[in-house]
Amino acid sequence: MDTVSTASPTEPDNAARFGFYESLQTDGQMLAVRLIKLLHRMADRSGMNPTDFQCYTLLRVAGTMTPGEIATSLCLSTGSVTGVIDRMEAHGLVERTRHPEDRRKIAVRLTEGAGHMNAALAPGMRQAMTELHDGYSPQELAVIVDWLSRVGRTLDGLTERP
């Protein structure tokens, strides 16, 4: 991953900022690795393969989507997504419905019971995350939320580039 910074590490005022940029890059990459590891662990506990579990997580967070939107979000071919949806439907996790705005399209959504499966796959996660965030003030949490939103938009922009 390239580091782009206008800060020069040799200028005293920018030395700390440069160090933070380096830490953000390294720690951010380690966070990505840890999230992938967690995704694989949760997929294994669910009995799904990692790609199916990614689709489950995407639908849980984003809500109803078209197969094309799922394909774009997960960087999969539409043919691969059809297989993912077929497997998830066979396990009673998703259902195909008519798209509410375009009857020519199909919408995919989680079934009633599927949305509650997540807590069983990562026991203690909600409590651990709550305890982690308890140490931050509301103002600090607002900064973290803003940062996550900005990072998400930046990553989306990077993945949309050719």
Coordinates of N, CA, C and O in Angstrom, one line a residue:
M1 N 0.9 -1.2 0.0 CA 0.0 0.0 0.0 C 0.9 1.2 0.0 O 1.8 1.3 0.8
D2 N 0.6 2.2 -0.9 CA 1.4 3.4 -1.0 C 1.0 4.3 0.1 O -0.1 4.4 0.5
T3 N 2.0 5.0 0.6 CA 1.8 6.1 1.6 C 2.0 7.4 0.9 O 3.0 7.7 0.3
V4 N 0.9 8.2 0.9 CA 0.9 9.5 0.3 C 0.8 10.5 1.4 O -0.2 10.5 2.1
S5 N 1.8 11.4 1.5 CA 1.8 12.4 2.6 C 2.5 13.6 2.1 O 3.5 13.5 1.4
T6 N 2.0 14.8 2.4 CA 2.7 16.0 2.1 C 3.6 16.4 3.2 O 4.4 17.3 3.1
A7 N 3.5 15.6 4.3 CA 4.4 15.9 5.5 C 5.8 15.3 5.2 O 5.9 14.2 4.8
S8 N 6.8 16.0 5.5 CA 8.2 15.6 5.4 C 8.6 15.1 6.8 O 8.4 15.8 7.8
P9 N 9.1 13.9 6.9 CA 9.5 13.4 8.3 C 10.7 14.2 8.9 O 10.9 14.1 10.1
T10 N 11.4 15.0 8.1 CA 12.5 15.7 8.6 C 12.1 17.1 9.2 O 12.9 17.6 10.0
E11 N 11.0 17.6 9.0 CA 10.5 18.9 9.6 C 10.0 18.6 11.0 O 9.1 17.7 11.1
P12 N 10.5 19.3 12.0 CA 10.1 19.0 13.4 C 8.5 19.0 13.6 O 8.0 18.1 14.3
D13 N 7.8 19.9 13.0 CA 6.4 20.0 13.1 C 5.7 18.8 12.5 O 4.6 18.5 12.9
N14 N 6.3 18.2 11.5 CA 5.6 17.1 10.8 C 6.1 15.7 11.2 O 5.5 14.8 10.8
A15 N 7.1 15.7 12.1 CA 7.7 14.4 12.5 C 6.6 13.5 13.2 O 6.5 12.3 12.9
A16 N 5.9 14.1 14.1 CA 4.8 13.3 14.8 C 3.7 12.9 13.8 O 3.3 11.7 13.8
R17 N 3.3 13.8 12.9 CA 2.3 13.4 11.9 C 2.7 12.3 11.0 O 2.0 11.4 10.8
F18 N 4.0 12.4 10.6 CA 4.5 11.3 9.7 C 4.5 10.0 10.5 O 4.2 9.0 9.9
G19 N 4.9 10.0 11.7 CA 4.9 8.8 12.5 C 3.5 8.2 12.7 O 3.3 7.0 12.6
F20 N 2.5 9.1 12.8 CA 1.1 8.7 12.9 C 0.7 8.1 11.6 O 0.0 7.0 11.5
Y21 N 1.1 8.7 10.5 CA 0.7 8.1 9.2 C 1.3 6.7 9.0 O 0.6 5.8 8.5
E22 N 2.6 6.6 9.4 CA 3.2 5.2 9.3 C 2.4 4.2 10.2 O 2.2 3.1 9.8
S23 N 2.1 4.6 11.4 CA 1.4 3.7 12.3 C 0.0 3.4 11.7 O -0.5 2.3 11.8
L24 N -0.7 4.4 11.2 CA -2.0 4.2 10.6 C -2.0 3.2 9.5 O -2.8 2.3 9.4
Q25 N -1.0 3.3 8.7 CA -0.8 2.4 7.5 C -0.6 1.0 8.0 O -1.3 0.0 7.7
T26 N 0.4 0.8 8.9 CA 0.7 -0.5 9.4 C -0.4 -1.1 10.3 O -0.8 -2.3 10.0
D27 N -0.9 -0.3 11.2 CA -2.0 -0.8 12.0 C -3.3 -1.1 11.2 O -4.0 -2.0 11.5
G28 N -3.5 -0.3 10.2 CA -4.7 -0.5 9.4 C -4.6 -1.8 8.6 O -5.6 -2.5 8.5
Q29 N -3.4 -2.1 8.1 CA -3.2 -3.3 7.4 C -3.4 -4.5 8.4 O -4.0 -5.5 8.0
M30 N -2.9 -4.4 9.6 CA -3.0 -5.5 10.5 C -4.5 -5.6 10.9 O -5.0 -6.7 11.1
L31 N -5.2 -4.5 11.0 CA -6.7 -4.6 11.3 C -7.4 -5.3 10.2 O -8.2 -6.2 10.4
A32 N -7.0 -5.1 8.9 CA -7.6 -5.8 7.8 C -7.3 -7.3 7.9 O -8.3 -8.1 7.7
V33 N -6.1 -7.7 8.2 CA -5.8 -9.1 8.4 C -6.6 -9.7 9.5 O -7.1 -10.8 9.4
R34 N -6.7 -9.0 10.6 CA -7.5 -9.5 11.8 C -9.0 -9.6 11.4 O -9.7 -10.6 11.8
L35 N -9.5 -8.7 10.6 CA -10.9 -8.8 10.2 C -11.1 -10.0 9.3 O -12.2 -10.7 9.4
I36 N -10.2 -10.2 8.4 CA -10.3 -11.4 7.5 C -10.3 -12.7 8.3 O -11.0 -13.6 8.1
K37 N -9.4 -12.7 9.3 CA -9.3 -13.9 10.2 C -10.6 -14.1 10.9 O -11.1 -15.2 11.0
L38 N -11.2 -13.0 11.5 CA -12.5 -13.1 12.1 C -13.6 -13.6 11.2 O -14.4 -14.4 11.5
L39 N -13.6 -13.0 10.0 CA -14.6 -13.4 9.0 C -14.5 -14.9 8.7 O -15.5 -15.6 8.7
H40 N -13.3 -15.4 8.5 CA -13.1 -16.9 8.3 C -13.5 -17.7 9.5 O -14.2 -18.8 9.3
R41 N -13.2 -17.2 10.7 CA -13.6 -18.0 11.9 C -15.2 -18.0 12.0 O -15.7 -19.1 12.3
M42 N -15.8 -16.9 11.7 CA -17.3 -16.8 11.8 C -17.9 -17.6 10.7 O -18.9 -18.3 10.9
A43 N -17.3 -17.6 9.5 CA -17.8 -18.4 8.4 C -17.8 -19.9 8.8 O -18.7 -20.6 8.6
D44 N -16.6 -20.3 9.4 CA -16.5 -21.7 9.8 C -17.5 -22.1 10.8 O -18.1 -23.2 10.7
R45 N -17.8 -21.2 11.8 CA -18.8 -21.5 12.8 C -20.2 -21.6 12.2 O -21.0 -22.3 12.7
S46 N -20.4 -20.8 11.1 CA -21.7 -20.8 10.5 C -22.0 -22.0 9.6 O -23.1 -22.2 9.2
G47 N -20.9 -22.7 9.2 CA -21.0 -23.7 8.2 C -21.0 -23.2 6.8 O -21.2 -24.0 5.9
M48 N -20.8 -21.9 6.6 CA -20.7 -21.4 5.3 C -19.3 -21.2 4.9 O -18.4 -21.2 5.7
N49 N -19.1 -21.1 3.6 CA -17.7 -20.8 3.1 C -17.5 -19.3 3.3 O -18.5 -18.5 3.5
P50 N -16.3 -18.8 3.3 CA -16.1 -17.3 3.5 C -16.8 -16.4 2.5 O -17.3 -15.4 2.9
T51 N -17.0 -16.8 1.3 CA -17.7 -15.9 0.3 C -19.1 -15.8 0.6 O -19.7 -14.7 0.6
D52 N -19.8 -17.0 1.0 CA -21.2 -16.9 1.3 C -21.4 -16.1 2.6 O -22.3 -15.4 2.8
F53 N -20.4 -16.2 3.5 CA -20.5 -15.5 4.8 C -20.4 -14.0 4.5 O -21.0 -13.2 5.2
Q54 N -19.5 -13.6 3.6 CA -19.3 -12.2 3.3 C -20.7 -11.7 2.7 O -21.1 -10.6 3.0
C55 N -21.3 -12.5 1.9 CA -22.6 -12.1 1.3 C -23.7 -11.9 2.5 O -24.4 -11.0 2.5
Y56 N -23.7 -12.9 3.4 CA -24.6 -12.8 4.5 C -24.3 -11.5 5.3 O -25.3 -10.8 5.6
T57 N -23.0 -11.2 5.6 CA -22.7 -10.0 6.4 C -23.1 -8.7 5.6 O -23.6 -7.8 6.2
L58 N -22.8 -8.7 4.3 CA -23.2 -7.6 3.5 C -24.7 -7.3 3.6 O -25.2 -6.2 3.8
L59 N -25.5 -8.4 3.4 CA -27.0 -8.2 3.4 C -27.4 -7.8 4.8 O -28.4 -7.1 5.0
R60 N -26.8 -8.3 5.8 CA -27.2 -8.0 7.2 C -26.9 -6.5 7.5 O -27.7 -5.8 8.1
V61 N -25.9 -6.0 6.9 CA -25.5 -4.6 7.2 C -26.2 -3.6 6.2 O -26.7 -2.6 6.5
A62 N -26.2 -4.0 4.9 CA -26.8 -3.1 3.8 C -28.2 -3.3 3.6 O -28.9 -2.4 3.0
G63 N -28.8 -4.5 3.9 CA -30.2 -4.7 3.6 C -30.4 -5.3 2.3 O -29.4 -5.8 1.7
T64 N -31.6 -5.3 1.8 CA -31.9 -5.9 0.5 C -31.1 -5.3 -0.6 O -30.9 -4.1 -0.7
M65 N -30.6 -6.2 -1.5 CA -29.8 -5.8 -2.6 C -30.1 -6.7 -3.9 O -30.6 -7.8 -3.7
T66 N -29.8 -6.2 -5.0 CA -29.9 -7.0 -6.2 C -28.6 -7.9 -6.4 O -27.6 -7.5 -5.8
P67 N -28.7 -8.9 -7.1 CA -27.5 -9.8 -7.3 C -26.4 -8.9 -7.9 O -25.2 -9.1 -7.6
G68 N -26.7 -8.0 -8.8 CA -25.6 -7.2 -9.4 C -25.0 -6.3 -8.4 O -23.7 -6.1 -8.4
E69 N -25.7 -5.8 -7.4 CA -25.2 -4.9 -6.4 C -24.3 -5.8 -5.5 O -23.2 -5.3 -5.0
I70 N -24.7 -7.0 -5.2 CA -23.9 -7.9 -4.4 C -22.6 -8.2 -5.1 O -21.5 -8.2 -4.5
A71 N -22.7 -8.5 -6.4 CA -21.5 -8.8 -7.2 C -20.5 -7.7 -7.2 O -19.3 -7.8 -6.9
T72 N -21.0 -6.4 -7.3 CA -20.1 -5.3 -7.3 C -19.5 -5.1 -6.0 O -18.3 -4.8 -5.8
S73 N -20.3 -5.2 -4.9 CA -19.8 -5.0 -3.5 C -18.7 -6.0 -3.1 O -17.8 -5.7 -2.4
L74 N -18.9 -7.2 -3.6 CA -18.0 -8.3 -3.2 C -16.9 -8.6 -4.2 O -16.1 -9.5 -4.1
C75 N -16.9 -7.8 -5.3 CA -16.0 -8.1 -6.4 C -16.1 -9.5 -7.0 O -15.0 -10.2 -7.2
L76 N -17.3 -9.9 -7.2 CA -17.5 -11.3 -7.8 C -18.2 -11.1 -9.1 O -18.9 -10.1 -9.4
S77 N -18.2 -12.2 -9.9 CA -19.0 -12.2 -11.1 C -20.4 -12.5 -10.8 O -20.7 -13.0 -9.7
T78 N -21.3 -12.1 -11.6 CA -22.8 -12.3 -11.4 C -23.0 -13.8 -11.3 O -23.9 -14.3 -10.6
G79 N -22.3 -14.6 -12.1 CA -22.5 -16.0 -12.1 C -22.1 -16.6 -10.7 O -22.8 -17.5 -10.2
S80 N -21.0 -16.1 -10.1 CA -20.6 -16.6 -8.8 C -21.7 -16.2 -7.8 O -22.0 -17.0 -6.9
V81 N -22.2 -15.0 -7.9 CA -23.2 -14.5 -6.9 C -24.5 -15.4 -7.0 O -25.1 -15.7 -6.0
T82 N -24.8 -15.8 -8.2 CA -26.0 -16.7 -8.4 C -25.8 -18.0 -7.6 O -26.7 -18.4 -6.8
G83 N -24.6 -18.6 -7.6 CA -24.3 -19.7 -6.8 C -24.3 -19.5 -5.3 O -24.8 -20.3 -4.6
V84 N -23.8 -18.3 -4.9 CA -23.8 -17.9 -3.5 C -25.3 -17.8 -3.0 O -25.7 -18.4 -2.0
I85 N -26.1 -17.1 -3.8 CA -27.5 -17.0 -3.4 C -28.2 -18.3 -3.4 O -29.0 -18.6 -2.5
D86 N -28.0 -19.1 -4.4 CA -28.6 -20.5 -4.4 C -28.3 -21.3 -3.2 O -29.1 -21.9 -2.5
R87 N -27.0 -21.3 -2.7 CA -26.6 -22.0 -1.5 C -27.2 -21.4 -0.3 O -27.7 -22.1 0.6
M88 N -27.2 -20.1 -0.2 CA -27.8 -19.4 1.0 C -29.3 -19.7 1.0 O -29.9 -19.8 2.1
E89 N -30.0 -19.7 -0.1 CA -31.4 -19.9 -0.2 C -31.7 -21.3 0.2 O -32.7 -21.6 1.0
A90 N -30.9 -22.3 -0.2 CA -31.1 -23.7 0.2 C -31.0 -23.9 1.7 O -31.6 -24.8 2.2
H91 N -30.2 -23.0 2.4 CA -30.1 -23.1 3.8 C -31.1 -22.2 4.5 O -31.0 -22.1 5.8
G92 N -32.0 -21.6 3.8 CA -33.0 -20.8 4.4 C -32.5 -19.4 4.9 O -33.2 -18.8 5.8
L93 N -31.4 -19.0 4.4 CA -30.9 -17.7 4.9 C -31.3 -16.5 4.1 O -31.4 -15.4 4.6
V94 N -31.6 -16.7 2.8 CA -32.0 -15.5 2.0 C -33.3 -16.0 1.2 O -33.6 -17.2 1.0
E95 N -33.9 -14.9 0.7 CA -35.0 -15.2 -0.3 C -34.9 -14.2 -1.4 O -34.5 -13.1 -1.2
R96 N -35.3 -14.6 -2.6 CA -35.4 -13.8 -3.7 C -36.8 -13.2 -3.8 O -37.8 -13.9 -3.7
T97 N -36.9 -11.9 -4.1 CA -38.2 -11.3 -4.2 C -38.1 -10.3 -5.4 O -37.0 -10.0 -5.9
R98 N -39.3 -9.8 -5.8 CA -39.3 -8.8 -6.9 C -38.7 -7.5 -6.3 O -39.0 -7.2 -5.2
H99 N -37.9 -6.8 -7.1 CA -37.4 -5.5 -6.7 C -38.5 -4.6 -6.6 O -39.4 -4.5 -7.4
P100 N -38.6 -3.8 -5.5 CA -39.7 -2.9 -5.2 C -39.8 -1.8 -6.3 O -41.0 -1.3 -6.5
E101 N -38.8 -1.4 -6.9 CA -38.8 -0.3 -7.9 C -38.8 -0.7 -9.3 O -39.1 0.1 -10.2
D102 N -38.3 -1.9 -9.6 CA -38.1 -2.3 -11.0 C -38.5 -3.8 -11.0 O -37.7 -4.7 -10.7
R103 N -39.7 -4.1 -11.5 CA -40.2 -5.5 -11.5 C -39.3 -6.4 -12.4 O -39.5 -7.6 -12.3
R104 N -38.5 -5.9 -13.2 CA -37.6 -6.7 -14.0 C -36.5 -7.3 -13.2 O -35.8 -8.2 -13.6
K105 N -36.2 -6.7 -12.1 CA -35.0 -7.1 -11.3 C -35.5 -8.0 -10.1 O -36.6 -7.9 -9.7
I106 N -34.5 -8.7 -9.6 CA -34.7 -9.5 -8.4 C -34.0 -8.9 -7.3 O -32.9 -8.3 -7.4
A107 N -34.6 -8.9 -6.1 CA -34.0 -8.4 -4.9 C -33.7 -9.6 -4.0 O -34.4 -10.6 -4.0
V108 N -32.6 -9.5 -3.3 CA -32.2 -10.6 -2.3 C -32.2 -10.0 -0.9 O -31.6 -8.9 -0.7
R109 N -32.8 -10.7 0.0 CA -32.8 -10.2 1.4 C -32.7 -11.4 2.3 O -33.0 -12.5 2.0
L110 N -32.2 -11.1 3.5 CA -32.1 -12.2 4.5 C -33.5 -12.5 5.0 O -34.4 -11.7 5.0
T111 N -33.7 -13.8 5.3 CA -35.0 -14.3 5.9 C -35.1 -13.8 7.3 O -34.1 -13.3 7.9
E112 N -36.2 -13.8 7.9 CA -36.4 -13.4 9.3 C -35.4 -13.9 10.3 O -34.8 -13.2 11.0
G113 N -35.2 -15.2 10.3 CA -34.3 -15.8 11.3 C -32.8 -15.6 11.0 O -32.0 -15.6 11.9
A114 N -32.5 -15.4 9.8 CA -31.1 -15.3 9.4 C -30.4 -14.0 10.0 O -29.2 -14.1 10.3
G115 N -31.2 -13.0 10.2 CA -30.6 -11.8 10.7 C -30.1 -11.8 12.1 O -29.3 -11.0 12.5
H116 N -30.6 -12.8 12.8 CA -30.2 -13.0 14.3 C -29.1 -14.0 14.5 O -28.7 -14.2 15.6
M117 N -28.6 -14.6 13.4 CA -27.6 -15.6 13.5 C -26.2 -15.1 14.0 O -25.5 -15.8 14.6
N118 N -25.9 -13.8 13.7 CA -24.6 -13.3 14.0 C -24.1 -13.4 15.4 O -22.9 -13.7 15.6
A119 N -24.9 -13.2 16.4 CA -24.5 -13.2 17.8 C -23.9 -14.6 18.2 O -23.0 -14.7 18.9
A120 N -24.5 -15.6 17.6 CA -24.0 -17.0 17.9 C -22.7 -17.3 17.3 O -21.9 -18.2 17.7
L121 N -22.3 -16.5 16.2 CA -21.1 -16.8 15.5 C -19.9 -16.2 16.1 O -18.7 -16.6 15.9
A122 N -20.0 -15.2 16.9 CA -18.9 -14.5 17.5 C -19.3 -14.2 19.0 O -19.6 -13.1 19.3
P123 N -19.4 -15.3 19.8 CA -19.8 -15.1 21.2 C -18.9 -14.1 21.9 O -17.7 -14.1 21.8
G124 N -19.5 -13.2 22.6 CA -18.8 -12.2 23.4 C -18.4 -10.9 22.6 O -17.8 -10.0 23.2
M125 N -18.6 -10.9 21.3 CA -18.1 -9.8 20.5 C -18.8 -8.5 20.9 O -18.2 -7.5 21.1
R126 N -20.1 -8.5 21.0 CA -20.9 -7.3 21.4 C -20.4 -6.7 22.7 O -20.1 -5.5 22.8
Q127 N -20.2 -7.6 23.7 CA -19.7 -7.2 25.0 C -18.3 -6.6 24.9 O -17.9 -5.6 25.5
A128 N -17.4 -7.3 24.2 CA -16.0 -6.9 24.0 C -16.0 -5.5 23.3 O -15.2 -4.6 23.8
M129 N -16.7 -5.3 22.3 CA -16.7 -4.0 21.6 C -17.3 -2.9 22.5 O -16.8 -1.8 22.5
T130 N -18.4 -3.3 23.2 CA -19.0 -2.3 24.1 C -17.9 -1.8 25.2 O -17.8 -0.6 25.5
E131 N -17.2 -2.8 25.8 CA -16.2 -2.5 26.8 C -15.1 -1.7 26.2 O -14.6 -0.8 26.8
L132 N -14.7 -2.0 24.9 CA -13.7 -1.2 24.3 C -14.1 0.2 24.1 O -13.3 1.1 24.4
H133 N -15.3 0.4 23.7 CA -15.8 1.8 23.4 C -16.2 2.6 24.7 O -16.3 3.8 24.7
D134 N -16.4 1.9 25.8 CA -16.7 2.5 27.1 C -15.7 3.5 27.5 O -16.0 4.5 28.2
G135 N -14.4 3.3 27.1 CA -13.4 4.2 27.6 C -13.3 5.5 26.8 O -12.4 6.3 27.1
Y136 N -14.1 5.7 25.8 CA -14.1 6.9 25.0 C -15.2 7.8 25.4 O -16.3 7.4 25.6
S137 N -15.0 9.1 25.3 CA -16.0 10.1 25.6 C -16.9 10.1 24.3 O -16.5 9.7 23.2
P138 N -18.1 10.7 24.5 CA -19.0 10.9 23.3 C -18.3 11.6 22.2 O -18.5 11.3 21.0
Q139 N -17.5 12.6 22.5 CA -16.8 13.4 21.5 C -15.8 12.6 20.8 O -15.6 12.7 19.5
E140 N -15.1 11.7 21.5 CA -14.1 10.8 20.9 C -14.8 9.8 20.0 O -14.3 9.5 18.9
L141 N -15.9 9.3 20.5 CA -16.7 8.3 19.7 C -17.1 9.0 18.4 O -17.1 8.4 17.3
A142 N -17.5 10.3 18.4 CA -18.0 11.0 17.2 C -16.8 11.1 16.2 O -17.0 10.9 15.0
V143 N -15.6 11.3 16.7 CA -14.4 11.4 15.8 C -14.2 10.0 15.2 O -13.9 9.9 14.0
I144 N -14.3 8.9 16.0 CA -14.1 7.6 15.5 C -15.1 7.3 14.4 O -14.8 6.7 13.3
V145 N -16.4 7.6 14.7 CA -17.4 7.3 13.7 C -17.2 8.1 12.4 O -17.3 7.6 11.3
D146 N -16.8 9.4 12.5 CA -16.5 10.2 11.4 C -15.3 9.6 10.6 O -15.3 9.5 9.4
W147 N -14.3 9.2 11.3 CA -13.1 8.6 10.7 C -13.5 7.3 9.9 O -13.1 7.1 8.8
L148 N -14.2 6.4 10.6 CA -14.7 5.2 9.9 C -15.5 5.5 8.6 O -15.3 4.8 7.6
S149 N -16.3 6.5 8.7 CA -17.1 6.9 7.5 C -16.2 7.4 6.4 O -16.4 7.0 5.2
R150 N -15.2 8.2 6.7 CA -14.3 8.7 5.7 C -13.4 7.6 5.2 O -13.2 7.6 4.0
V151 N -13.0 6.7 6.0 CA -12.2 5.6 5.5 C -13.0 4.7 4.6 O -12.6 4.3 3.5
G152 N -14.3 4.5 4.9 CA -15.1 3.7 4.1 C -15.3 4.3 2.7 O -15.2 3.6 1.7
R153 N -15.6 5.6 2.7 CA -15.7 6.3 1.4 C -14.4 6.3 0.6 O -14.4 6.1 -0.6
T154 N -13.3 6.5 1.3 CA -12.0 6.4 0.6 C -11.7 5.1 0.0 O -11.3 4.9 -1.2
L155 N -12.0 4.0 0.8 CA -11.8 2.6 0.3 C -12.7 2.4 -0.9 O -12.3 1.7 -1.9
D156 N -14.0 2.8 -0.8 CA -14.9 2.6 -1.9 C -14.4 3.3 -3.2 O -14.5 2.7 -4.3
G157 N -13.9 4.5 -3.0 CA -13.3 5.2 -4.1 C -12.1 4.5 -4.8 O -12.0 4.4 -6.0
L158 N -11.3 3.9 -3.9 CA -10.1 3.2 -4.4 C -10.5 1.9 -5.2 O -9.9 1.5 -6.2
T159 N -11.6 1.2 -4.7 CA -12.0 0.0 -5.3 C -12.8 0.2 -6.6 O -12.9 -0.6 -7.4
E160 N -13.3 1.5 -6.8 CA -14.0 1.8 -8.0 C -13.1 2.2 -9.1 O -13.5 2.3 -10.3
R161 N -11.8 2.5 -8.8 CA -10.9 2.9 -9.9 C -10.5 1.7 -10.7 O -10.5 0.6 -10.2
P162 N -10.3 2.0 -12.0 CA -9.9 0.8 -12.9 C -8.5 0.2 -12.5 O -7.7 0.8 -11.9

